[in-house]
């Protein structure tokens, strides 16, 4: 193993020889006699630990040059560990040096044993500090506004977010369910000049059309039965901030037209109102539907599509993000095991293999949920494939009759489809290629409750 680099700054020739002789077995020694040669070595060799004689030329009898050297060293490398060597009984100098950032001090005459001990400990602390900083730097490189990702696809997503954040253009965020569309929208908002304004999210697929109109645009008192008071819509409420329209593909033709009008001239009209109201809210939209198909079917206006998608961000499915699956799995495991069980857990080798093999149809949300459940279920320090419910189909179905195996497979597929469609039954049925009543029967037969998300 390579020896650690130690810089000795000492103008006394005899002491130099003595220190070199006593320390060169354990360390790679560099020697300097004055401030300038010391800084030269510091820049070229980056020693972690330095011993510094306070009395240096041109004024070896004062501490002035020594202190200046200390300041220069720390200015160059704030984490350098400087051990100050003072003349006899000069305690006040030693303390002043500590006050200016020296790591420790020793008085002459030097005892080699003491010196070695202090130097060893200084190296130990220096290495720990650097490892810690390295680790922090790594994690910082992987997380962008709460979005974890090292894959090249995610790095370029981060770059796009940074670019669009400084503008006010609408952004269309595309990606399968659970890929982080909402997280991305929040990241754009927090990096924008609107960060102090509101961020409002609304799921256009979850609200019936007649309610959605007043939810988005607000209504005047008496606009319809039940409209007892005037109410502001989400667009108005997002004034000065950002409005995130999730599941934009679900918007009805009427609302598409109203939204387009807002995007064109920033004016809205409340339901039952006559007045045009100016609103400054940035619109971000998302969908996990194949918008091209929706466009082809004529269910989405092309002009609105082009308005919304001035910039589009495509979030890749988790299974395509090289290196991110394990990074995310470990990050979630760390977070949930500390939160829920107050102590850290690790995956077994088999669990890691199962995680890498799985296709993650529900993407990051599925991973998050599986790891959370596993943390609750796991008894010991280790999380197994069984805790994650990622045992292979052979293990799962082996030993059962064909009828049970078929039922287990059916249940798996229904659960995955439900999760992917956020519990939306019509969409789940269509993905599974069965009718809606057929899905009801299936859910009853398999004992799955209908609100399962
Ligand atoms: N890259 C990521 N790093 C950390 N957490 C993430 C990441 N991507 C998503 N998540 C987490 O996964 C969950 C799902 O993310 P989000 O709600 O943003 O997805 P979505 O694409 O909007 O999903 P849906 O289509 O189902 O609405 C959230 O809890 C979110 O915090
Ligand atoms: Mg979402």
Short mmCIF file of C-alpha atoms and ligand atoms in Angstrom, two decimals:
data_model
loop_
_atom_site.label_atom_id
_atom_site.label_comp_id
_atom_site.label_asym_id
_atom_site.label_seq_id
_atom_site.Cartn_x
_atom_site.Cartn_y
_atom_site.Cartn_z
CA UNK A 1 0.00 0.00 0.00
CA UNK A 2 1.18 3.50 -0.76
CA UNK A 3 2.35 5.48 2.25
CA UNK A 4 0.49 8.61 3.35
CA UNK A 5 2.13 11.90 2.46
CA UNK A 6 3.44 14.01 5.34
CA UNK A 7 4.91 17.48 4.91
CA UNK A 8 7.42 18.63 7.51
CA UNK A 9 8.07 22.37 7.63
CA UNK A 10 11.19 22.91 9.72
CA UNK A 11 14.22 25.17 9.27
CA UNK A 12 16.50 23.47 11.80
CA UNK A 13 18.69 21.03 9.87
CA UNK A 14 19.32 18.75 12.83
CA UNK A 15 15.64 18.44 13.66
CA UNK A 16 14.86 17.81 9.99
CA UNK A 17 17.19 14.83 9.87
CA UNK A 18 15.89 13.51 13.16
CA UNK A 19 12.24 13.70 12.12
CA UNK A 20 12.89 12.21 8.73
CA UNK A 21 14.74 9.34 10.29
CA UNK A 22 12.01 8.70 12.85
CA UNK A 23 9.01 9.00 10.53
CA UNK A 24 9.99 7.87 7.04
CA UNK A 25 9.21 4.26 7.78
CA UNK A 26 5.52 5.04 8.24
CA UNK A 27 5.04 7.99 5.88
CA UNK A 28 6.22 9.40 2.61
CA UNK A 29 8.07 12.51 3.81
CA UNK A 30 8.31 15.89 2.08
CA UNK A 31 10.37 18.63 3.64
CA UNK A 32 10.29 22.41 3.38
CA UNK A 33 12.33 25.07 5.14
CA UNK A 34 10.21 28.13 4.49
CA UNK A 35 6.72 29.28 3.60
CA UNK A 36 7.15 29.38 -0.17
CA UNK A 37 8.67 25.98 -0.64
CA UNK A 38 5.99 24.60 1.72
CA UNK A 39 3.17 25.99 -0.40
CA UNK A 40 4.82 24.68 -3.53
CA UNK A 41 4.83 21.14 -2.12
CA UNK A 42 1.28 21.56 -0.82
CA UNK A 43 0.05 22.39 -4.32
CA UNK A 44 1.88 19.56 -6.00
CA UNK A 45 1.62 16.73 -3.50
CA UNK A 46 -1.53 17.44 -1.45
CA UNK A 47 -0.30 16.00 1.85
CA UNK A 48 -3.14 15.36 4.29
CA UNK A 49 -1.04 16.14 7.36
CA UNK A 50 1.59 18.83 7.90
CA UNK A 51 3.89 19.62 10.82
CA UNK A 52 4.74 23.29 11.09
CA UNK A 53 7.54 24.90 13.08
CA UNK A 54 6.29 28.34 14.07
CA UNK A 55 9.75 29.99 13.98
CA UNK A 56 10.59 30.17 10.28
CA UNK A 57 13.00 32.30 8.23
CA UNK A 58 13.37 35.16 7.55
CA UNK A 59 12.42 35.76 11.23
CA UNK A 60 13.12 32.47 12.99
CA UNK A 61 12.83 34.09 16.40
CA UNK A 62 9.29 35.35 15.96
CA UNK A 63 6.12 33.43 15.16
CA UNK A 64 4.99 35.81 12.45
CA UNK A 65 6.11 33.80 9.45
CA UNK A 66 4.84 30.58 11.03
CA UNK A 67 1.35 31.97 11.53
CA UNK A 68 1.30 33.34 8.00
CA UNK A 69 2.26 29.88 6.73
CA UNK A 70 -0.59 28.34 8.72
CA UNK A 71 -3.08 30.81 7.23
CA UNK A 72 -1.78 30.19 3.70
CA UNK A 73 -1.95 26.40 4.08
CA UNK A 74 -5.53 26.43 5.31
CA UNK A 75 -6.47 28.94 2.65
CA UNK A 76 -5.24 26.49 0.09
CA UNK A 77 -6.69 23.34 1.66
CA UNK A 78 -9.15 23.96 4.47
CA UNK A 79 -9.16 20.29 5.44
CA UNK A 80 -5.37 19.97 5.86
CA UNK A 81 -4.39 18.83 9.33
CA UNK A 82 -1.62 21.12 10.59
CA UNK A 83 0.29 20.13 13.71
CA UNK A 84 2.11 23.16 15.08
CA UNK A 85 5.52 22.74 16.72
CA UNK A 86 6.38 25.52 19.15
CA UNK A 87 9.51 26.47 21.08
CA UNK A 88 9.59 25.57 24.74
CA UNK A 89 6.87 26.81 27.07
CA UNK A 90 5.09 28.83 24.45
CA UNK A 91 1.64 27.69 25.35
CA UNK A 92 -0.02 30.95 24.28
CA UNK A 93 1.38 30.55 20.76
CA UNK A 94 0.08 27.02 20.59
CA UNK A 95 -3.39 28.11 21.62
CA UNK A 96 -3.36 30.98 19.15
CA UNK A 97 -2.47 28.51 16.41
CA UNK A 98 -5.40 26.25 17.36
CA UNK A 99 -7.60 29.34 17.28
CA UNK A 100 -6.53 29.89 13.70
CA UNK A 101 -7.35 26.39 12.60
CA UNK A 102 -4.35 24.23 13.50
CA UNK A 103 -5.30 20.65 14.32
CA UNK A 104 -2.98 20.12 17.31
CA UNK A 105 0.35 21.25 18.78
CA UNK A 106 3.53 19.91 20.32
CA UNK A 107 6.36 21.71 22.16
CA UNK A 108 10.04 21.22 21.64
CA UNK A 109 11.95 19.17 22.56
CA UNK A 110 10.02 16.64 20.53
CA UNK A 111 9.40 13.10 21.67
CA UNK A 112 9.13 10.90 18.67
CA UNK A 113 6.50 8.66 20.22
CA UNK A 114 4.15 11.57 20.94
CA UNK A 115 4.71 12.96 17.49
CA UNK A 116 3.85 9.65 15.80
CA UNK A 117 0.72 9.24 17.83
CA UNK A 118 -0.55 12.70 16.99
CA UNK A 119 0.32 12.34 13.31
CA UNK A 120 -1.41 8.97 13.12
CA UNK A 121 -4.56 10.32 14.63
CA UNK A 122 -4.44 13.36 12.33
CA UNK A 123 -4.28 11.07 9.28
CA UNK A 124 -7.18 9.04 10.62
CA UNK A 125 -9.36 12.14 11.08
CA UNK A 126 -8.29 13.57 7.70
CA UNK A 127 -9.25 10.39 5.89
CA UNK A 128 -12.61 10.15 7.62
CA UNK A 129 -13.41 13.74 6.74
CA UNK A 130 -12.52 13.20 3.12
CA UNK A 131 -14.51 9.98 2.84
CA UNK A 132 -17.49 11.72 4.35
CA UNK A 133 -17.20 14.58 1.91
CA UNK A 134 -16.85 12.15 -1.01
CA UNK A 135 -20.01 10.36 0.05
CA UNK A 136 -21.93 13.60 0.33
CA UNK A 137 -20.73 14.67 -3.07
CA UNK A 138 -21.87 11.38 -4.57
CA UNK A 139 -25.34 11.60 -3.10
CA UNK A 140 -25.60 15.22 -4.15
CA UNK A 141 -24.75 14.21 -7.68
CA UNK A 142 -27.61 11.69 -7.65
CA UNK A 143 -30.43 13.77 -6.29
CA UNK A 144 -32.07 16.69 -7.99
CA UNK A 145 -34.93 18.34 -6.08
CA UNK A 146 -35.85 15.00 -4.42
CA UNK A 147 -35.58 13.14 -7.74
CA UNK A 148 -32.98 10.39 -7.47
CA UNK A 149 -31.19 9.23 -10.59
CA UNK A 150 -27.73 8.52 -11.96
CA UNK A 151 -28.81 7.13 -15.31
CA UNK A 152 -27.92 9.20 -18.34
CA UNK A 153 -31.63 9.46 -19.19
CA UNK A 154 -32.38 11.08 -15.83
CA UNK A 155 -29.34 13.35 -16.02
CA UNK A 156 -30.70 14.76 -19.25
CA UNK A 157 -34.16 15.13 -17.66
CA UNK A 158 -32.49 17.20 -14.92
CA UNK A 159 -30.82 19.39 -17.52
CA UNK A 160 -34.13 20.01 -19.28
CA UNK A 161 -35.84 20.86 -15.99
CA UNK A 162 -33.13 23.41 -15.28
CA UNK A 163 -33.55 24.99 -18.68
CA UNK A 164 -37.35 25.24 -18.67
CA UNK A 165 -37.55 26.32 -15.03
CA UNK A 166 -36.36 29.82 -15.84
CA UNK A 167 -39.07 30.31 -18.47
CA UNK A 168 -42.85 30.47 -18.29
CA UNK A 169 -43.64 28.11 -21.16
CA UNK A 170 -46.01 25.19 -20.58
CA UNK A 171 -44.33 21.82 -20.24
CA UNK A 172 -45.89 18.49 -21.10
CA UNK A 173 -44.57 15.66 -18.96
CA UNK A 174 -45.01 12.19 -20.40
CA UNK A 175 -44.34 8.89 -18.71
CA UNK A 176 -45.89 5.69 -17.47
CA UNK A 177 -47.68 5.68 -14.16
CA UNK A 178 -45.36 6.13 -11.18
CA UNK A 179 -42.38 7.47 -13.15
CA UNK A 180 -42.29 10.74 -11.21
CA UNK A 181 -44.36 13.11 -13.33
CA UNK A 182 -45.69 15.04 -10.39
CA UNK A 183 -42.26 15.11 -8.76
CA UNK A 184 -40.88 16.56 -12.00
CA UNK A 185 -43.58 19.23 -12.08
CA UNK A 186 -42.74 20.18 -8.50
CA UNK A 187 -39.05 20.35 -9.39
CA UNK A 188 -39.78 22.76 -12.24
CA UNK A 189 -41.84 24.90 -9.88
CA UNK A 190 -39.21 24.98 -7.13
CA UNK A 191 -36.47 25.94 -9.55
CA UNK A 192 -38.52 28.71 -11.12
CA UNK A 193 -39.02 32.33 -10.17
CA UNK A 194 -42.51 31.23 -9.04
CA UNK A 195 -41.13 29.07 -6.23
CA UNK A 196 -42.67 31.31 -3.56
CA UNK A 197 -46.07 31.17 -5.25
CA UNK A 198 -48.54 28.27 -4.93
CA UNK A 199 -48.13 24.88 -6.60
CA UNK A 200 -51.53 23.31 -7.22
CA UNK A 201 -52.11 19.86 -8.68
CA UNK A 202 -55.34 18.57 -10.09
CA UNK A 203 -56.06 15.12 -11.48
CA UNK A 204 -58.31 15.66 -14.49
CA UNK A 205 -59.06 11.94 -14.71
CA UNK A 206 -60.33 11.65 -11.15
CA UNK A 207 -63.03 14.35 -11.23
CA UNK A 208 -66.31 14.05 -13.16
CA UNK A 209 -66.53 16.50 -16.04
CA UNK A 210 -69.32 18.71 -14.65
CA UNK A 211 -67.41 19.25 -11.41
CA UNK A 212 -64.07 19.64 -13.14
CA UNK A 213 -65.15 22.77 -14.97
CA UNK A 214 -65.93 24.69 -11.81
CA UNK A 215 -62.94 23.09 -10.07
CA UNK A 216 -60.65 24.57 -12.74
CA UNK A 217 -62.38 27.84 -13.60
CA UNK A 218 -64.44 28.54 -10.48
CA UNK A 219 -68.06 29.63 -10.47
CA UNK A 220 -70.26 32.56 -9.61
CA UNK A 221 -72.95 32.38 -6.98
CA UNK A 222 -76.08 30.80 -8.47
CA UNK A 223 -74.27 29.49 -11.56
CA UNK A 224 -75.94 26.12 -11.06
CA UNK A 225 -78.03 24.36 -8.44
CA UNK A 226 -75.92 24.05 -5.34
CA UNK A 227 -73.66 26.98 -6.19
CA UNK A 228 -74.57 28.93 -3.06
CA UNK A 229 -71.42 31.00 -2.98
CA UNK A 230 -68.86 32.24 -5.44
CA UNK A 231 -65.86 29.99 -5.66
CA UNK A 232 -62.41 30.49 -7.13
CA UNK A 233 -61.12 27.80 -9.45
CA UNK A 234 -57.68 26.21 -9.29
CA UNK A 235 -56.38 28.34 -12.15
CA UNK A 236 -57.14 31.53 -10.25
CA UNK A 237 -55.87 30.02 -7.02
CA UNK A 238 -52.56 29.29 -8.72
CA UNK A 239 -52.07 33.01 -9.41
CA UNK A 240 -48.36 33.81 -9.31
CA UNK A 241 -47.52 30.11 -9.11
CA UNK A 242 -47.86 26.87 -11.04
CA UNK A 243 -50.86 24.71 -11.93
CA UNK A 244 -50.17 21.05 -12.58
CA UNK A 245 -52.81 19.30 -14.70
CA UNK A 246 -52.42 15.57 -14.30
CA UNK A 247 -54.07 13.12 -16.73
CA UNK A 248 -54.61 15.88 -19.28
CA UNK A 249 -55.71 13.29 -21.87
CA UNK A 250 -58.95 12.86 -19.91
CA UNK A 251 -60.11 16.45 -20.46
CA UNK A 252 -63.48 16.79 -22.27
CA UNK A 253 -63.69 18.74 -25.58
CA UNK A 254 -65.48 21.62 -23.85
CA UNK A 255 -62.78 21.96 -21.21
CA UNK A 256 -60.03 21.55 -23.78
CA UNK A 257 -61.44 24.60 -25.57
CA UNK A 258 -61.62 26.63 -22.35
CA UNK A 259 -58.10 25.68 -21.35
CA UNK A 260 -56.80 26.60 -24.81
CA UNK A 261 -58.37 30.04 -24.44
CA UNK A 262 -56.60 30.51 -21.14
CA UNK A 263 -53.26 29.47 -22.61
CA UNK A 264 -53.69 31.86 -25.53
CA UNK A 265 -54.60 35.05 -23.72
CA UNK A 266 -54.35 34.26 -19.97
CA UNK A 267 -58.03 35.10 -19.49
CA UNK A 268 -60.60 32.92 -17.79
CA UNK A 269 -64.32 33.15 -17.21
CA UNK A 270 -65.86 31.58 -14.12
CA UNK A 271 -68.82 29.27 -14.67
CA UNK A 272 -71.91 31.48 -14.77
CA UNK A 273 -69.76 34.60 -15.01
CA UNK A 274 -69.45 37.25 -17.71
CA UNK A 275 -66.26 38.91 -16.68
CA UNK A 276 -62.89 38.04 -18.24
CA UNK A 277 -60.35 37.60 -15.48
CA UNK A 278 -56.63 37.88 -16.07
CA UNK A 279 -54.60 35.16 -14.37
CA UNK A 280 -50.87 34.62 -14.29
CA UNK A 281 -50.42 30.92 -13.55
CA UNK A 282 -47.97 28.70 -15.32
CA UNK A 283 -49.43 25.46 -16.65
CA UNK A 284 -47.65 22.15 -16.50
CA UNK A 285 -49.48 19.08 -17.79
CA UNK A 286 -48.91 15.35 -17.65
CA UNK A 287 -50.34 12.13 -18.94
CA UNK A 288 -49.48 8.45 -18.84
CA UNK A 289 -51.65 7.80 -21.89
CA UNK A 290 -50.33 7.39 -25.36
CA UNK A 291 -51.17 10.94 -26.47
CA UNK A 292 -50.40 10.19 -30.10
CA UNK A 293 -53.18 7.62 -30.10
CA UNK A 294 -55.55 10.00 -28.31
CA UNK A 295 -54.74 12.61 -30.96
CA UNK A 296 -55.31 10.17 -33.80
CA UNK A 297 -58.65 9.16 -32.33
CA UNK A 298 -59.59 12.83 -32.37
CA UNK A 299 -60.16 12.90 -28.63
CA UNK A 300 -57.61 15.64 -28.04
CA UNK A 301 -57.31 18.94 -29.90
CA UNK A 302 -54.11 19.26 -31.83
CA UNK A 303 -53.85 23.02 -31.24
CA UNK A 304 -54.06 22.46 -27.47
CA UNK A 305 -51.51 19.70 -27.70
CA UNK A 306 -49.02 22.03 -29.41
CA UNK A 307 -49.68 24.80 -26.88
CA UNK A 308 -49.14 22.49 -23.92
CA UNK A 309 -46.19 20.69 -25.37
CA UNK A 310 -43.96 23.61 -26.29
CA UNK A 311 -41.48 21.54 -24.34
CA UNK A 312 -42.05 17.88 -23.54
CA UNK A 313 -40.20 15.84 -20.97
CA UNK A 314 -40.25 12.09 -21.44
CA UNK A 315 -39.74 10.20 -18.21
CA UNK A 316 -38.35 6.78 -19.05
CA UNK A 317 -39.86 3.73 -17.34
CA UNK A 318 -37.83 2.56 -14.35
CA UNK A 319 -36.75 -0.68 -16.07
CA UNK A 320 -34.86 1.39 -18.67
CA UNK A 321 -32.93 3.52 -16.19
CA UNK A 322 -29.54 1.87 -16.02
CA UNK A 323 -28.28 1.80 -12.43
CA UNK A 324 -31.22 3.64 -10.91
CA UNK A 325 -33.29 0.66 -9.77
CA UNK A 326 -30.84 -0.42 -7.08
CA UNK A 327 -29.97 3.14 -6.13
CA UNK A 328 -33.66 3.89 -5.54
CA UNK A 329 -34.31 0.55 -3.83
CA UNK A 330 -31.47 1.15 -1.39
CA UNK A 331 -32.47 4.74 -0.77
CA UNK A 332 -36.07 3.70 0.00
CA UNK A 333 -34.88 0.84 2.19
CA UNK A 334 -32.67 3.19 4.16
CA UNK A 335 -35.43 5.76 4.53
CA UNK A 336 -38.26 3.41 5.51
CA UNK A 337 -36.23 1.16 7.79
CA UNK A 338 -35.07 4.16 9.80
CA UNK A 339 -38.54 5.71 9.79
CA UNK A 340 -40.52 2.59 10.60
CA UNK A 341 -38.13 0.29 12.44
CA UNK A 342 -35.60 2.86 13.71
CA UNK A 343 -32.67 0.76 12.47
CA UNK A 344 -31.18 0.11 9.11
CA UNK A 345 -31.83 -3.01 7.05
CA UNK A 346 -30.14 -4.47 3.99
CA UNK A 347 -31.28 -6.64 1.08
CA UNK A 348 -30.20 -10.25 0.75
CA UNK A 349 -28.31 -11.12 -2.44
CA UNK A 350 -31.42 -12.90 -3.69
CA UNK A 351 -33.53 -9.82 -3.01
CA UNK A 352 -31.14 -7.70 -5.09
CA UNK A 353 -31.34 -10.21 -7.94
CA UNK A 354 -35.14 -10.26 -7.74
CA UNK A 355 -35.26 -6.46 -7.79
CA UNK A 356 -33.06 -6.37 -10.88
CA UNK A 357 -35.10 -9.04 -12.64
CA UNK A 358 -38.52 -7.54 -11.98
CA UNK A 359 -40.04 -5.41 -14.77
CA UNK A 360 -41.52 -2.74 -12.47
CA UNK A 361 -44.72 -2.04 -14.40
CA UNK A 362 -45.77 0.40 -11.64
CA UNK A 363 -42.34 2.07 -11.79
CA UNK A 364 -41.00 4.05 -8.83
CA UNK A 365 -44.31 4.07 -6.98
CA UNK A 366 -44.38 0.27 -7.10
CA UNK A 367 -40.78 0.08 -5.89
CA UNK A 368 -41.51 2.50 -3.07
CA UNK A 369 -44.58 0.52 -1.99
CA UNK A 370 -42.90 -2.87 -2.17
CA UNK A 371 -39.90 -1.71 -0.14
CA UNK A 372 -42.14 -0.06 2.43
CA UNK A 373 -44.23 -3.19 2.84
CA UNK A 374 -41.07 -5.31 3.03
CA UNK A 375 -39.68 -3.17 5.83
CA UNK A 376 -42.88 -3.73 7.79
CA UNK A 377 -42.90 -7.47 7.09
CA UNK A 378 -39.19 -8.29 7.50
CA UNK A 379 -38.32 -9.65 10.92
CA UNK A 380 -34.54 -9.49 11.00
CA UNK A 381 -31.95 -7.15 9.55
CA UNK A 382 -32.31 -8.62 6.07
CA UNK A 383 -35.02 -8.06 3.50
CA UNK A 384 -35.77 -11.13 1.36
CA UNK A 385 -37.56 -11.59 -2.00
CA UNK A 386 -40.50 -12.94 -0.03
CA UNK A 387 -40.75 -9.72 2.03
CA UNK A 388 -40.82 -7.83 -1.28
CA UNK A 389 -43.35 -10.30 -2.73
CA UNK A 390 -40.93 -10.86 -5.57
CA UNK A 391 -40.54 -14.62 -5.38
CA UNK A 392 -40.30 -16.26 -8.77
CA UNK A 393 -43.49 -17.56 -10.31
CA UNK A 394 -42.19 -21.09 -9.92
CA UNK A 395 -41.77 -20.66 -6.16
CA UNK A 396 -45.13 -18.98 -5.93
CA UNK A 397 -47.15 -21.52 -7.88
CA UNK A 398 -45.19 -24.69 -7.23
CA UNK A 399 -46.97 -27.28 -5.12
CA UNK A 400 -50.40 -25.93 -6.00
CA UNK A 401 -52.91 -27.45 -8.33
CA UNK A 402 -53.48 -25.84 -11.69
CA UNK A 403 -56.64 -24.13 -10.45
CA UNK A 404 -54.85 -22.37 -7.56
CA UNK A 405 -51.90 -21.45 -9.77
CA UNK A 406 -54.22 -19.95 -12.34
CA UNK A 407 -55.99 -17.97 -9.66
CA UNK A 408 -52.71 -16.67 -8.23
CA UNK A 409 -51.59 -15.57 -11.66
CA UNK A 410 -54.94 -13.88 -12.32
CA UNK A 411 -54.69 -12.07 -9.02
CA UNK A 412 -51.15 -10.86 -9.80
CA UNK A 413 -52.19 -9.52 -13.17
CA UNK A 414 -55.28 -7.77 -11.85
CA UNK A 415 -53.35 -6.18 -8.97
CA UNK A 416 -50.66 -4.88 -11.33
CA UNK A 417 -53.20 -3.51 -13.80
CA UNK A 418 -55.14 -1.84 -10.99
CA UNK A 419 -51.99 -0.24 -9.63
CA UNK A 420 -50.95 0.94 -13.04
CA UNK A 421 -54.35 2.53 -13.64
CA UNK A 422 -54.59 3.97 -10.14
CA UNK A 423 -57.68 1.92 -9.34
CA UNK A 424 -59.57 3.26 -12.37
CA UNK A 425 -61.81 0.30 -13.21
CA UNK A 426 -62.76 1.10 -16.82
CA UNK A 427 -59.12 1.56 -17.77
CA UNK A 428 -58.05 -1.55 -15.84
CA UNK A 429 -60.70 -3.63 -17.61
CA UNK A 430 -59.65 -2.33 -20.99
CA UNK A 431 -55.99 -3.06 -20.28
CA UNK A 432 -56.88 -6.61 -19.25
CA UNK A 433 -59.04 -7.01 -22.33
CA UNK A 434 -62.24 -7.76 -20.42
CA UNK A 435 -65.52 -5.91 -19.92
CA UNK A 436 -66.19 -3.73 -16.91
CA UNK A 437 -68.80 -6.15 -15.47
CA UNK A 438 -66.33 -8.94 -16.18
CA UNK A 439 -63.77 -7.13 -14.03
CA UNK A 440 -66.32 -6.75 -11.21
CA UNK A 441 -66.94 -10.50 -11.23
CA UNK A 442 -63.22 -11.19 -11.26
CA UNK A 443 -62.56 -8.84 -8.32
CA UNK A 444 -65.33 -10.50 -6.30
CA UNK A 445 -64.09 -13.98 -7.12
CA UNK A 446 -60.47 -13.15 -6.23
CA UNK A 447 -61.46 -11.26 -3.08
CA UNK A 448 -59.92 -7.95 -4.17
CA UNK A 449 -61.69 -4.85 -2.90
CA UNK A 450 -62.76 -2.37 -5.57
CA UNK A 451 -60.97 0.64 -4.20
CA UNK A 452 -57.60 -1.09 -4.26
CA UNK A 453 -55.07 1.32 -5.83
N1 LIG B 1 -36.59 9.52 -9.28
C1 LIG B 1 -37.26 9.45 -8.12
N2 LIG B 1 -36.59 9.52 -6.95
C2 LIG B 1 -37.24 9.41 -5.78
N3 LIG B 1 -38.54 9.23 -5.66
C3 LIG B 1 -39.28 9.17 -6.78
C4 LIG B 1 -38.67 9.29 -8.06
N4 LIG B 1 -39.64 9.19 -8.99
C5 LIG B 1 -40.79 9.03 -8.34
N5 LIG B 1 -40.59 9.01 -7.00
C6 LIG B 1 -41.63 8.77 -5.98
O1 LIG B 1 -42.52 7.81 -6.53
C7 LIG B 1 -43.87 8.15 -6.27
C8 LIG B 1 -44.60 8.39 -7.59
O2 LIG B 1 -44.14 9.58 -8.19
P1 LIG B 1 -45.15 10.60 -8.91
O3 LIG B 1 -46.42 10.71 -8.14
O4 LIG B 1 -44.42 11.84 -9.20
O5 LIG B 1 -45.38 9.77 -10.24
P2 LIG B 1 -46.41 10.03 -11.42
O6 LIG B 1 -45.66 9.80 -12.67
O7 LIG B 1 -47.08 11.34 -11.22
O8 LIG B 1 -47.42 8.84 -11.21
P3 LIG B 1 -48.94 8.69 -11.75
O9 LIG B 1 -48.88 8.56 -13.23
O10 LIG B 1 -49.35 7.43 -11.09
O11 LIG B 1 -49.68 9.91 -11.29
C9 LIG B 1 -43.83 9.38 -5.39
O12 LIG B 1 -43.89 8.97 -4.05
C10 LIG B 1 -42.49 10.00 -5.69
O13 LIG B 1 -42.00 10.72 -4.60
MG1 LIG B 2 -49.18 11.74 -10.93
#
